[in-house]
Amino acid sequence: MKKRKDFLSYGKQSIDESDIAAVVETLQSPFLTQGPKVEQFERAVADYVGAKYAVAFANGTAALHGACFAAGISKDDEVITTPITFAATANAVLYCGGMPVFADIDATTYNLDPVAVRQKITSRTKAIMPVDFTGQPVDLDKMMQIAKEHNLVVIEDGAHSLGASYKGQKVGAQAHMTMFSFHPVKPITTGEGGIITTNSEDYYEKLKVFRSHGISKTPYSIEQGDWYYEMTDLGFNYRMNDIQAALGLSQLSKVDSFIARRREIASLYNKKLVNVPGVVVPKQLEETESGWHLYMIQLDERITGKTRREIFDEMRARNIGVHVHYIPVYWHPYYQSLGYEKGMCPIAEQWYERALTLPIFPQMTNEDVDDVVECLKSVLHPLK
Ligand SMILES: *Cc1c(COP(=O)(O)O)cnc(C)c1O
């Protein structure tokens, strides 16, 4: 295959005129931050996923930090999570003084394995942070069952999975708290942004206080005068602003069409790649409907005769923006310096060595998909 003219990135936002109009309208309104749009966006996301409450944050990482705070994670508490995630998931635990504990993944779904989670539970375990990796929901029933038996909080990292379903229900209302990210490559975008959805009024109140310096205004102001407020916790300024929320509202109205297109692309890939020697296509469990944030294949070097690095470089040289998600979190120098050892999660590590992300985003055309497939085939099996 010849080189593509333009670089096809692995993921990209879809912004149209109605998104731009929504942002402009807010810029012309009296409120740029803490206005009506943030609350409308929170209500809309909560309704979309079927949760009682939502609290918007400046970004998904801040939202995870808030969730760990609300769950009461503090010094020496252990939180079980997956090594195959963006570092922010585990970092949120460290921000609160807790200790991330990495459990291995399931070889079929690449998601945190409930059996491995059970093996990592100690008297210090406070929470589980499963990630709906690539957009496929984790086995939420099993995670919630483990949590119930051991009195743990489940904080679901749904950065990839807005719009995905588990047993016919959208994710965002099953776990104690669920985080969604609105970074431009994620299912919908607010530029930067994140949110926690929850059914718990207690978490809801804590999240709101944490997001705004640890300050709460009610009920003291009634007794003390209108200027009065109290800082009750050491919070942060992690607020989303109205400009972001206006974009989010406009994007949310299109999320189902975005996901539908991602599903089409994924099934095209599946069809075209399932019989290519040396390629393993991703599997979906019957009870989950992925949002297909990422489309990831595994490569079998014994069959392809090429390393993942060679395949990656050759495809990049032809302007196909392949990627790899993610380096096991505890391999990063910072985690190594904390004493985490390589080899801890062998299935995750083996999977990582073989994984390759192919481009997928709503505005990708069928011709783009053909370019990726043709390029991969010609790199893998040049003589055929
Ligand atoms: C993107 C992402 C985050 C962090 O979200 P930001 O909005 O970029 O801070 C956390 N976890 C996972 C799995 C992600 O993909």
mmCIF file of C-alpha atoms and ligand atoms in Angstrom:
data_model
loop_
_atom_site.group_PDB
_atom_site.id
_atom_site.type_symbol
_atom_site.label_atom_id
_atom_site.label_comp_id
_atom_site.label_asym_id
_atom_site.label_seq_id
_atom_site.Cartn_x
_atom_site.Cartn_y
_atom_site.Cartn_z
ATOM 1 C CA MET A 1 0.000 0.000 0.000
ATOM 2 C CA LYS A 2 1.128 3.538 -0.775
ATOM 3 C CA LYS A 3 1.523 6.148 1.915
ATOM 4 C CA ARG A 4 -1.700 7.951 2.870
ATOM 5 C CA LYS A 5 -1.741 11.648 2.002
ATOM 6 C CA ASP A 6 -2.823 12.850 5.439
ATOM 7 C CA PHE A 7 -2.073 11.405 8.863
ATOM 8 C CA LEU A 8 -4.992 9.364 10.221
ATOM 9 C CA SER A 9 -4.898 9.790 13.998
ATOM 10 C CA TYR A 10 -6.171 7.075 16.362
ATOM 11 C CA GLY A 11 -8.889 9.315 17.771
ATOM 12 C CA LYS A 12 -10.358 12.724 17.139
ATOM 13 C CA GLN A 13 -13.184 14.975 18.340
ATOM 14 C CA SER A 14 -16.259 15.727 16.204
ATOM 15 C CA ILE A 15 -17.149 19.430 16.435
ATOM 16 C CA ASP A 16 -19.868 20.952 14.261
ATOM 17 C CA GLU A 17 -21.524 24.358 13.842
ATOM 18 C CA SER A 18 -24.054 23.724 16.629
ATOM 19 C CA ASP A 19 -21.194 23.100 19.106
ATOM 20 C CA ILE A 20 -19.551 26.350 18.059
ATOM 21 C CA ALA A 21 -22.851 28.257 18.357
ATOM 22 C CA ALA A 22 -23.417 26.861 21.865
ATOM 23 C CA VAL A 23 -20.001 28.079 23.025
ATOM 24 C CA VAL A 24 -20.435 31.510 21.426
ATOM 25 C CA GLU A 25 -23.821 31.933 23.066
ATOM 26 C CA THR A 26 -22.295 31.262 26.490
ATOM 27 C CA LEU A 27 -19.434 33.682 25.817
ATOM 28 C CA GLN A 28 -22.075 36.366 25.239
ATOM 29 C CA SER A 29 -23.993 35.474 28.413
ATOM 30 C CA PRO A 30 -23.399 36.985 31.884
ATOM 31 C CA PHE A 31 -21.851 33.766 33.219
ATOM 32 C CA LEU A 32 -18.563 32.247 32.116
ATOM 33 C CA THR A 33 -18.125 30.047 35.143
ATOM 34 C CA GLN A 34 -20.487 28.686 37.803
ATOM 35 C CA GLY A 35 -23.479 29.743 35.742
ATOM 36 C CA PRO A 36 -26.534 27.774 34.673
ATOM 37 C CA LYS A 37 -24.794 25.619 32.034
ATOM 38 C CA VAL A 38 -22.769 23.514 34.465
ATOM 39 C CA GLU A 39 -25.908 22.528 36.370
ATOM 40 C CA GLN A 40 -27.791 21.801 33.142
ATOM 41 C CA PHE A 41 -24.933 19.660 31.911
ATOM 42 C CA GLU A 42 -24.759 17.762 35.204
ATOM 43 C CA ARG A 43 -28.502 17.100 35.078
ATOM 44 C CA ALA A 44 -28.300 16.005 31.424
ATOM 45 C CA VAL A 45 -25.420 13.560 32.027
ATOM 46 C CA ALA A 46 -27.095 12.139 35.156
ATOM 47 C CA ASP A 47 -30.342 11.621 33.208
ATOM 48 C CA TYR A 48 -28.510 10.114 30.236
ATOM 49 C CA VAL A 49 -26.862 7.404 32.365
ATOM 50 C CA GLY A 50 -29.817 7.024 34.731
ATOM 51 C CA ALA A 51 -28.038 8.253 37.882
ATOM 52 C CA LYS A 52 -29.494 10.552 40.548
ATOM 53 C CA TYR A 53 -26.581 12.998 40.717
ATOM 54 C CA ALA A 54 -23.639 14.263 38.696
ATOM 55 C CA VAL A 55 -20.814 16.622 39.658
ATOM 56 C CA ALA A 56 -18.745 18.145 36.843
ATOM 57 C CA PHE A 57 -15.008 18.767 37.181
ATOM 58 C CA ALA A 58 -12.272 20.615 35.299
ATOM 59 C CA ASN A 59 -11.023 17.298 33.908
ATOM 60 C CA GLY A 60 -11.415 13.560 34.435
ATOM 61 C CA THR A 61 -8.337 13.302 36.629
ATOM 62 C CA ALA A 62 -9.703 15.934 39.026
ATOM 63 C CA ALA A 63 -12.995 14.005 39.039
ATOM 64 C CA LEU A 64 -11.183 10.791 40.027
ATOM 65 C CA HIS A 65 -9.353 12.710 42.753
ATOM 66 C CA GLY A 66 -12.736 13.933 44.001
ATOM 67 C CA ALA A 67 -14.161 10.409 43.966
ATOM 68 C CA CYS A 68 -11.227 9.073 46.007
ATOM 69 C CA PHE A 69 -11.720 11.925 48.483
ATOM 70 C CA ALA A 70 -15.466 11.271 48.725
ATOM 71 C CA ALA A 71 -14.800 7.551 49.255
ATOM 72 C CA GLY A 72 -12.611 8.528 52.208
ATOM 73 C CA ILE A 73 -9.352 7.202 50.780
ATOM 74 C CA SER A 74 -6.511 8.333 53.025
ATOM 75 C CA LYS A 75 -3.097 7.336 54.228
ATOM 76 C CA ASP A 76 -2.252 3.635 53.899
ATOM 77 C CA ASP A 77 -5.635 2.696 52.408
ATOM 78 C CA GLU A 78 -5.346 0.247 49.532
ATOM 79 C CA VAL A 79 -7.287 0.627 46.300
ATOM 80 C CA ILE A 80 -7.316 -2.217 43.786
ATOM 81 C CA THR A 81 -7.062 -1.206 40.130
ATOM 82 C CA THR A 82 -5.832 -2.405 36.737
ATOM 83 C CA PRO A 83 -2.326 -1.830 35.362
ATOM 84 C CA ILE A 84 -3.785 -1.391 31.850
ATOM 85 C CA THR A 85 -5.060 2.156 32.196
ATOM 86 C CA PHE A 86 -3.924 5.732 31.899
ATOM 87 C CA ALA A 87 -1.723 6.624 34.882
ATOM 88 C CA ALA A 88 -4.353 9.096 36.157
ATOM 89 C CA THR A 89 -6.501 6.252 37.544
ATOM 90 C CA ALA A 90 -3.848 5.100 39.998
ATOM 91 C CA ASN A 91 -2.464 8.605 40.546
ATOM 92 C CA ALA A 92 -5.803 9.695 42.062
ATOM 93 C CA VAL A 93 -5.244 7.163 44.857
ATOM 94 C CA LEU A 94 -1.740 8.510 45.499
ATOM 95 C CA TYR A 95 -3.081 12.101 45.656
ATOM 96 C CA CYS A 96 -5.108 11.029 48.703
ATOM 97 C CA GLY A 97 -2.192 9.245 50.367
ATOM 98 C CA GLY A 98 -3.547 5.808 49.511
ATOM 99 C CA MET A 99 -1.763 2.949 47.817
ATOM 100 C CA PRO A 100 -2.808 1.590 44.408
ATOM 101 C CA VAL A 101 -2.710 -2.209 44.292
ATOM 102 C CA PHE A 102 -2.558 -3.663 40.803
ATOM 103 C CA ALA A 103 -4.546 -6.803 40.019
ATOM 104 C CA ASP A 104 -4.243 -8.655 36.731
ATOM 105 C CA ILE A 105 -6.564 -8.419 33.739
ATOM 106 C CA ASP A 106 -8.841 -10.934 32.078
ATOM 107 C CA ALA A 107 -7.142 -12.202 28.912
ATOM 108 C CA THR A 108 -10.374 -12.050 26.897
ATOM 109 C CA THR A 109 -11.733 -8.579 27.754
ATOM 110 C CA TYR A 110 -8.457 -6.908 28.874
ATOM 111 C CA ASN A 111 -10.476 -5.618 31.835
ATOM 112 C CA LEU A 112 -9.726 -6.038 35.536
ATOM 113 C CA ASP A 113 -10.317 -9.693 36.439
ATOM 114 C CA PRO A 114 -12.724 -10.117 39.408
ATOM 115 C CA VAL A 115 -10.876 -13.284 40.478
ATOM 116 C CA ALA A 116 -7.578 -11.375 40.593
ATOM 117 C CA VAL A 117 -9.297 -8.585 42.560
ATOM 118 C CA ARG A 118 -10.398 -11.032 45.256
ATOM 119 C CA GLN A 119 -6.840 -12.292 45.649
ATOM 120 C CA LYS A 120 -5.577 -8.765 46.364
ATOM 121 C CA ILE A 121 -8.040 -7.881 49.127
ATOM 122 C CA THR A 122 -6.481 -7.194 52.544
ATOM 123 C CA SER A 123 -7.733 -5.603 55.760
ATOM 124 C CA ARG A 124 -6.551 -2.251 54.343
ATOM 125 C CA THR A 125 -8.489 -2.425 51.084
ATOM 126 C CA LYS A 126 -10.967 0.472 50.861
ATOM 127 C CA ALA A 127 -12.019 0.590 47.236
ATOM 128 C CA ILE A 128 -11.876 -0.991 43.781
ATOM 129 C CA MET A 129 -11.245 1.171 40.721
ATOM 130 C CA PRO A 130 -12.096 -0.846 37.633
ATOM 131 C CA VAL A 131 -11.665 0.750 34.202
ATOM 132 C CA ASP A 132 -14.053 0.145 31.296
ATOM 133 C CA PHE A 133 -11.040 -0.286 29.068
ATOM 134 C CA THR A 134 -11.553 0.530 25.353
ATOM 135 C CA GLY A 135 -15.222 1.280 26.188
ATOM 136 C CA GLN A 136 -16.203 -2.255 27.184
ATOM 137 C CA PRO A 137 -17.801 -2.188 30.649
ATOM 138 C CA VAL A 138 -16.187 -4.300 33.353
ATOM 139 C CA ASP A 139 -18.194 -7.066 34.973
ATOM 140 C CA LEU A 140 -20.037 -4.632 37.240
ATOM 141 C CA ASP A 141 -22.224 -7.226 38.977
ATOM 142 C CA LYS A 142 -19.150 -9.149 40.085
ATOM 143 C CA MET A 143 -17.319 -5.988 41.192
ATOM 144 C CA MET A 144 -20.342 -4.828 43.199
ATOM 145 C CA GLN A 145 -20.697 -8.275 44.768
ATOM 146 C CA ILE A 146 -17.055 -8.261 45.912
ATOM 147 C CA ALA A 147 -17.519 -4.729 47.238
ATOM 148 C CA LYS A 148 -20.602 -5.757 49.199
ATOM 149 C CA GLU A 149 -18.864 -8.745 50.785
ATOM 150 C CA HIS A 150 -15.856 -6.663 51.872
ATOM 151 C CA ASN A 151 -17.498 -3.283 52.458
ATOM 152 C CA LEU A 152 -15.588 -1.533 49.663
ATOM 153 C CA VAL A 153 -16.406 1.429 47.436
ATOM 154 C CA VAL A 154 -16.446 0.855 43.667
ATOM 155 C CA ILE A 155 -15.165 3.858 41.698
ATOM 156 C CA GLU A 156 -15.610 3.015 38.047
ATOM 157 C CA ASP A 157 -13.251 4.753 35.631
ATOM 158 C CA GLY A 158 -15.592 5.188 32.682
ATOM 159 C CA ALA A 159 -13.305 7.590 30.786
ATOM 160 C CA HIS A 160 -13.804 5.334 27.731
ATOM 161 C CA SER A 161 -17.374 4.202 28.262
ATOM 162 C CA LEU A 162 -19.958 7.010 28.187
ATOM 163 C CA GLY A 163 -22.841 5.517 26.185
ATOM 164 C CA ALA A 164 -21.732 1.898 26.668
ATOM 165 C CA SER A 165 -24.077 -0.586 28.354
ATOM 166 C CA TYR A 166 -23.854 -3.426 30.793
ATOM 167 C CA LYS A 167 -26.773 -5.894 30.797
ATOM 168 C CA GLY A 168 -28.833 -3.454 28.760
ATOM 169 C CA GLN A 169 -28.260 -0.522 31.117
ATOM 170 C CA LYS A 170 -25.970 2.435 30.407
ATOM 171 C CA VAL A 171 -22.920 2.545 32.663
ATOM 172 C CA GLY A 172 -22.882 5.328 35.234
ATOM 173 C CA ALA A 173 -25.515 4.216 37.711
ATOM 174 C CA GLN A 174 -24.334 0.755 38.833
ATOM 175 C CA ALA A 175 -21.057 1.543 40.623
ATOM 176 C CA HIS A 176 -20.976 3.756 43.752
ATOM 177 C CA MET A 177 -19.354 6.455 41.620
ATOM 178 C CA THR A 178 -18.509 6.541 37.914
ATOM 179 C CA MET A 179 -16.113 8.948 36.231
ATOM 180 C CA PHE A 180 -16.426 10.111 32.632
ATOM 181 C CA SER A 181 -13.769 12.178 30.862
ATOM 182 C CA PHE A 182 -14.428 14.801 28.196
ATOM 183 C CA HIS A 183 -10.910 15.088 26.813
ATOM 184 C CA PRO A 184 -11.079 15.553 23.000
ATOM 185 C CA VAL A 185 -10.381 11.897 22.145
ATOM 186 C CA LYS A 186 -13.076 10.608 24.541
ATOM 187 C CA PRO A 187 -16.707 9.781 23.577
ATOM 188 C CA ILE A 188 -17.772 13.455 23.852
ATOM 189 C CA THR A 189 -15.639 16.496 24.612
ATOM 190 C CA THR A 190 -15.698 19.738 26.580
ATOM 191 C CA GLY A 191 -12.079 20.562 25.653
ATOM 192 C CA GLU A 192 -10.978 19.406 29.076
ATOM 193 C CA GLY A 193 -13.560 18.112 31.507
ATOM 194 C CA GLY A 194 -14.801 15.275 33.640
ATOM 195 C CA ILE A 195 -17.768 14.258 35.753
ATOM 196 C CA ILE A 196 -18.746 11.867 38.543
ATOM 197 C CA THR A 197 -22.178 10.262 38.466
ATOM 198 C CA THR A 198 -23.592 8.675 41.611
ATOM 199 C CA ASN A 199 -26.814 7.672 43.327
ATOM 200 C CA SER A 200 -25.483 8.669 46.749
ATOM 201 C CA GLU A 201 -26.470 12.026 48.177
ATOM 202 C CA ASP A 202 -23.573 11.807 50.622
ATOM 203 C CA TYR A 203 -20.965 11.415 47.859
ATOM 204 C CA TYR A 204 -22.719 14.116 45.865
ATOM 205 C CA GLU A 205 -22.355 16.652 48.696
ATOM 206 C CA LYS A 206 -18.723 15.717 49.343
ATOM 207 C CA LEU A 207 -17.832 15.974 45.654
ATOM 208 C CA LYS A 208 -19.319 19.465 45.393
ATOM 209 C CA VAL A 209 -17.418 20.730 48.427
ATOM 210 C CA PHE A 210 -14.146 19.157 47.296
ATOM 211 C CA ARG A 211 -14.456 20.706 43.821
ATOM 212 C CA SER A 212 -14.605 24.211 45.228
ATOM 213 C CA HIS A 213 -11.841 24.679 47.829
ATOM 214 C CA GLY A 214 -13.608 22.606 50.473
ATOM 215 C CA ILE A 215 -16.019 25.473 50.999
ATOM 216 C CA SER A 216 -19.687 25.021 51.787
ATOM 217 C CA LYS A 217 -22.067 27.949 51.859
ATOM 218 C CA THR A 218 -25.174 26.499 53.453
ATOM 219 C CA PRO A 219 -26.632 26.349 56.035
ATOM 220 C CA TYR A 220 -24.383 28.798 57.941
ATOM 221 C CA SER A 221 -25.157 31.825 55.784
ATOM 222 C CA ILE A 222 -28.705 32.076 57.109
ATOM 223 C CA GLU A 223 -27.548 32.596 60.698
ATOM 224 C CA GLN A 224 -24.374 34.553 59.949
ATOM 225 C CA GLY A 225 -25.165 36.941 57.117
ATOM 226 C CA ASP A 226 -24.913 36.570 53.413
ATOM 227 C CA TRP A 227 -21.133 37.018 53.072
ATOM 228 C CA TYR A 228 -20.441 34.076 55.330
ATOM 229 C CA TYR A 229 -19.032 30.729 54.283
ATOM 230 C CA GLU A 230 -16.958 28.038 55.895
ATOM 231 C CA MET A 231 -14.076 25.999 54.582
ATOM 232 C CA THR A 232 -14.605 22.588 56.092
ATOM 233 C CA ASP A 233 -12.181 20.457 54.063
ATOM 234 C CA LEU A 234 -8.983 21.000 52.122
ATOM 235 C CA GLY A 235 -10.533 21.104 48.662
ATOM 236 C CA PHE A 236 -9.282 22.366 45.328
ATOM 237 C CA ASN A 237 -10.447 24.629 42.540
ATOM 238 C CA TYR A 238 -11.486 21.812 40.228
ATOM 239 C CA ARG A 239 -14.574 23.485 38.767
ATOM 240 C CA MET A 240 -15.809 23.046 35.215
ATOM 241 C CA ASN A 241 -16.837 26.363 33.647
ATOM 242 C CA ASP A 242 -19.971 27.326 31.697
ATOM 243 C CA ILE A 243 -18.112 27.498 28.387
ATOM 244 C CA GLN A 244 -17.074 23.862 28.758
ATOM 245 C CA ALA A 245 -20.535 22.834 29.943
ATOM 246 C CA ALA A 246 -22.234 24.551 26.971
ATOM 247 C CA LEU A 247 -20.032 22.524 24.630
ATOM 248 C CA GLY A 248 -20.758 19.413 26.677
ATOM 249 C CA LEU A 249 -24.533 19.880 26.411
ATOM 250 C CA SER A 250 -24.303 20.257 22.656
ATOM 251 C CA GLN A 251 -22.000 17.210 22.377
ATOM 252 C CA LEU A 252 -24.195 15.080 24.628
ATOM 253 C CA SER A 253 -27.127 15.504 22.248
ATOM 254 C CA LYS A 254 -25.020 13.664 19.654
ATOM 255 C CA VAL A 255 -23.418 10.963 21.783
ATOM 256 C CA ASP A 256 -25.689 8.157 20.573
ATOM 257 C CA SER A 257 -24.903 8.887 16.935
ATOM 258 C CA PHE A 258 -21.168 9.036 17.768
ATOM 259 C CA ILE A 259 -21.347 5.645 19.493
ATOM 260 C CA ALA A 260 -23.428 4.149 16.668
ATOM 261 C CA ARG A 261 -20.742 5.127 14.153
ATOM 262 C CA ARG A 262 -17.969 3.752 16.387
ATOM 263 C CA ARG A 263 -19.881 0.454 16.549
ATOM 264 C CA GLU A 264 -20.155 0.359 12.757
ATOM 265 C CA ILE A 265 -16.424 0.930 12.370
ATOM 266 C CA ALA A 266 -15.615 -1.740 14.953
ATOM 267 C CA SER A 267 -17.764 -4.302 13.186
ATOM 268 C CA LEU A 268 -16.141 -3.408 9.855
ATOM 269 C CA TYR A 269 -12.716 -3.991 11.420
ATOM 270 C CA ASN A 270 -13.882 -7.253 12.979
ATOM 271 C CA LYS A 271 -15.155 -8.518 9.656
ATOM 272 C CA LYS A 272 -12.072 -7.517 7.695
ATOM 273 C CA LEU A 273 -9.485 -8.633 10.258
ATOM 274 C CA VAL A 274 -10.888 -11.771 11.853
ATOM 275 C CA ASN A 275 -9.251 -14.062 9.307
ATOM 276 C CA VAL A 276 -5.927 -12.256 8.976
ATOM 277 C CA PRO A 277 -3.219 -14.619 10.264
ATOM 278 C CA GLY A 278 -1.426 -13.316 13.341
ATOM 279 C CA VAL A 279 -4.183 -10.858 14.268
ATOM 280 C CA VAL A 280 -6.503 -11.348 17.249
ATOM 281 C CA VAL A 281 -9.587 -9.118 17.101
ATOM 282 C CA PRO A 282 -11.159 -7.822 20.340
ATOM 283 C CA LYS A 283 -13.960 -9.858 21.897
ATOM 284 C CA GLN A 284 -17.140 -8.488 23.391
ATOM 285 C CA LEU A 285 -18.989 -10.288 26.153
ATOM 286 C CA GLU A 286 -22.666 -10.971 25.605
ATOM 287 C CA GLU A 287 -23.759 -8.782 28.523
ATOM 288 C CA THR A 288 -21.788 -5.726 27.385
ATOM 289 C CA GLU A 289 -22.188 -3.282 24.534
ATOM 290 C CA SER A 290 -18.952 -1.375 24.126
ATOM 291 C CA GLY A 291 -18.741 2.300 23.263
ATOM 292 C CA TRP A 292 -15.603 1.442 21.241
ATOM 293 C CA HIS A 293 -13.447 4.300 22.469
ATOM 294 C CA LEU A 294 -10.490 2.220 21.281
ATOM 295 C CA TYR A 295 -10.189 -0.625 18.811
ATOM 296 C CA MET A 296 -7.277 -2.797 19.887
ATOM 297 C CA ILE A 297 -5.882 -5.884 18.247
ATOM 298 C CA GLN A 298 -3.223 -8.306 19.455
ATOM 299 C CA LEU A 299 -0.403 -9.399 17.187
ATOM 300 C CA ASP A 300 1.126 -12.848 17.251
ATOM 301 C CA GLU A 301 4.795 -12.409 16.397
ATOM 302 C CA ARG A 302 5.279 -16.141 15.790
ATOM 303 C CA ILE A 303 2.830 -15.916 12.899
ATOM 304 C CA THR A 304 3.553 -12.425 11.572
ATOM 305 C CA GLY A 305 7.337 -12.827 11.805
ATOM 306 C CA LYS A 306 7.564 -9.163 12.762
ATOM 307 C CA THR A 307 7.785 -7.419 16.101
ATOM 308 C CA ARG A 308 5.044 -5.075 17.267
ATOM 309 C CA ARG A 309 7.597 -2.263 17.031
ATOM 310 C CA GLU A 310 8.297 -3.023 13.358
ATOM 311 C CA ILE A 311 4.589 -3.155 12.520
ATOM 312 C CA PHE A 312 3.937 0.068 14.453
ATOM 313 C CA ASP A 313 6.796 1.924 12.721
ATOM 314 C CA GLU A 314 5.871 0.710 9.239
ATOM 315 C CA MET A 315 2.243 1.722 9.665
ATOM 316 C CA ARG A 316 3.194 5.128 11.086
ATOM 317 C CA ALA A 317 5.544 5.627 8.106
ATOM 318 C CA ARG A 318 2.477 5.209 5.888
ATOM 319 C CA ASN A 319 0.537 7.808 7.880
ATOM 320 C CA ILE A 320 -1.683 5.340 9.709
ATOM 321 C CA GLY A 321 -1.821 6.663 13.281
ATOM 322 C CA VAL A 322 -1.597 3.415 15.182
ATOM 323 C CA HIS A 323 -0.923 3.701 18.913
ATOM 324 C CA VAL A 324 -0.497 1.508 21.987
ATOM 325 C CA HIS A 325 -2.724 1.793 25.089
ATOM 326 C CA TYR A 326 -1.345 1.517 27.745
ATOM 327 C CA ILE A 327 2.092 0.922 29.227
ATOM 328 C CA PRO A 328 1.378 -0.989 32.469
ATOM 329 C CA VAL A 329 1.106 1.799 35.052
ATOM 330 C CA TYR A 330 3.598 0.286 37.490
ATOM 331 C CA TRP A 331 6.290 0.140 34.787
ATOM 332 C CA HIS A 332 6.557 3.926 34.840
ATOM 333 C CA PRO A 333 9.694 5.210 36.591
ATOM 334 C CA TYR A 334 7.663 6.988 39.269
ATOM 335 C CA TYR A 335 5.857 3.785 40.249
ATOM 336 C CA GLN A 336 9.116 1.833 40.050
ATOM 337 C CA SER A 337 10.601 4.364 42.484
ATOM 338 C CA LEU A 338 7.746 3.592 44.875
ATOM 339 C CA GLY A 339 8.808 -0.060 44.852
ATOM 340 C CA TYR A 340 6.316 -1.664 42.447
ATOM 341 C CA GLU A 341 7.966 -4.590 40.703
ATOM 342 C CA LYS A 342 7.736 -5.666 37.089
ATOM 343 C CA GLY A 343 6.197 -9.096 36.618
ATOM 344 C CA MET A 344 3.382 -8.419 39.112
ATOM 345 C CA CYS A 345 0.575 -8.818 36.567
ATOM 346 C CA PRO A 346 1.887 -11.271 33.940
ATOM 347 C CA ILE A 347 -1.267 -11.430 31.792
ATOM 348 C CA ALA A 348 -1.370 -7.635 31.514
ATOM 349 C CA GLU A 349 2.326 -7.459 30.674
ATOM 350 C CA GLN A 350 2.110 -10.134 27.974
ATOM 351 C CA TRP A 351 -0.976 -8.489 26.556
ATOM 352 C CA TYR A 352 0.760 -5.090 26.463
ATOM 353 C CA GLU A 353 3.681 -6.472 24.439
ATOM 354 C CA ARG A 354 1.284 -7.686 21.727
ATOM 355 C CA ALA A 355 -1.266 -4.873 21.662
ATOM 356 C CA LEU A 356 -1.840 -2.347 18.882
ATOM 357 C CA THR A 357 -4.478 0.417 18.740
ATOM 358 C CA LEU A 358 -6.046 1.067 15.327
ATOM 359 C CA PRO A 359 -7.704 4.411 14.524
ATOM 360 C CA ILE A 360 -11.387 4.748 15.432
ATOM 361 C CA PHE A 361 -13.490 7.910 15.738
ATOM 362 C CA PRO A 362 -16.980 8.905 14.546
ATOM 363 C CA GLN A 363 -15.910 10.874 11.486
ATOM 364 C CA MET A 364 -13.715 8.104 10.115
ATOM 365 C CA THR A 365 -14.974 7.024 6.691
ATOM 366 C CA ASN A 366 -15.242 3.478 5.378
ATOM 367 C CA GLU A 367 -12.369 4.357 3.042
ATOM 368 C CA ASP A 368 -10.244 5.280 6.073
ATOM 369 C CA VAL A 369 -11.052 1.867 7.551
ATOM 370 C CA ASP A 370 -9.995 0.233 4.276
ATOM 371 C CA ASP A 371 -6.715 2.189 4.343
ATOM 372 C CA VAL A 372 -5.946 0.885 7.841
ATOM 373 C CA VAL A 373 -6.848 -2.705 6.984
ATOM 374 C CA GLU A 374 -4.939 -2.679 3.708
ATOM 375 C CA CYS A 375 -1.888 -1.143 5.347
ATOM 376 C CA LEU A 376 -1.919 -3.654 8.195
ATOM 377 C CA LYS A 377 -2.282 -6.591 5.814
ATOM 378 C CA SER A 378 0.503 -5.412 3.547
ATOM 379 C CA VAL A 379 2.822 -4.814 6.501
ATOM 380 C CA LEU A 380 2.040 -8.206 8.040
ATOM 381 C CA HIS A 381 2.031 -10.305 4.901
ATOM 382 C CA PRO A 382 3.874 -8.402 2.174
ATOM 383 C CA LEU A 383 3.969 -11.302 -0.272
ATOM 384 C CA LYS A 384 0.240 -12.074 -0.245
HETATM 385 C C1 LIG B 1 -8.498 10.089 29.763
HETATM 386 C C2 LIG B 1 -8.455 9.173 30.914
HETATM 387 C C3 LIG B 1 -8.398 9.620 32.238
HETATM 388 C C4 LIG B 1 -8.177 11.056 32.618
HETATM 389 O O1 LIG B 1 -9.076 11.933 32.087
HETATM 390 P P1 LIG B 1 -8.671 13.467 31.806
HETATM 391 O O2 LIG B 1 -9.981 14.103 31.491
HETATM 392 O O3 LIG B 1 -7.732 13.458 30.638
HETATM 393 O O4 LIG B 1 -8.036 13.995 33.024
HETATM 394 C C5 LIG B 1 -8.466 8.692 33.251
HETATM 395 N N1 LIG B 1 -8.582 7.375 32.993
HETATM 396 C C6 LIG B 1 -8.603 6.905 31.735
HETATM 397 C C7 LIG B 1 -8.735 5.438 31.512
HETATM 398 C C8 LIG B 1 -8.524 7.776 30.656
HETATM 399 O O5 LIG B 1 -8.530 7.292 29.407
#
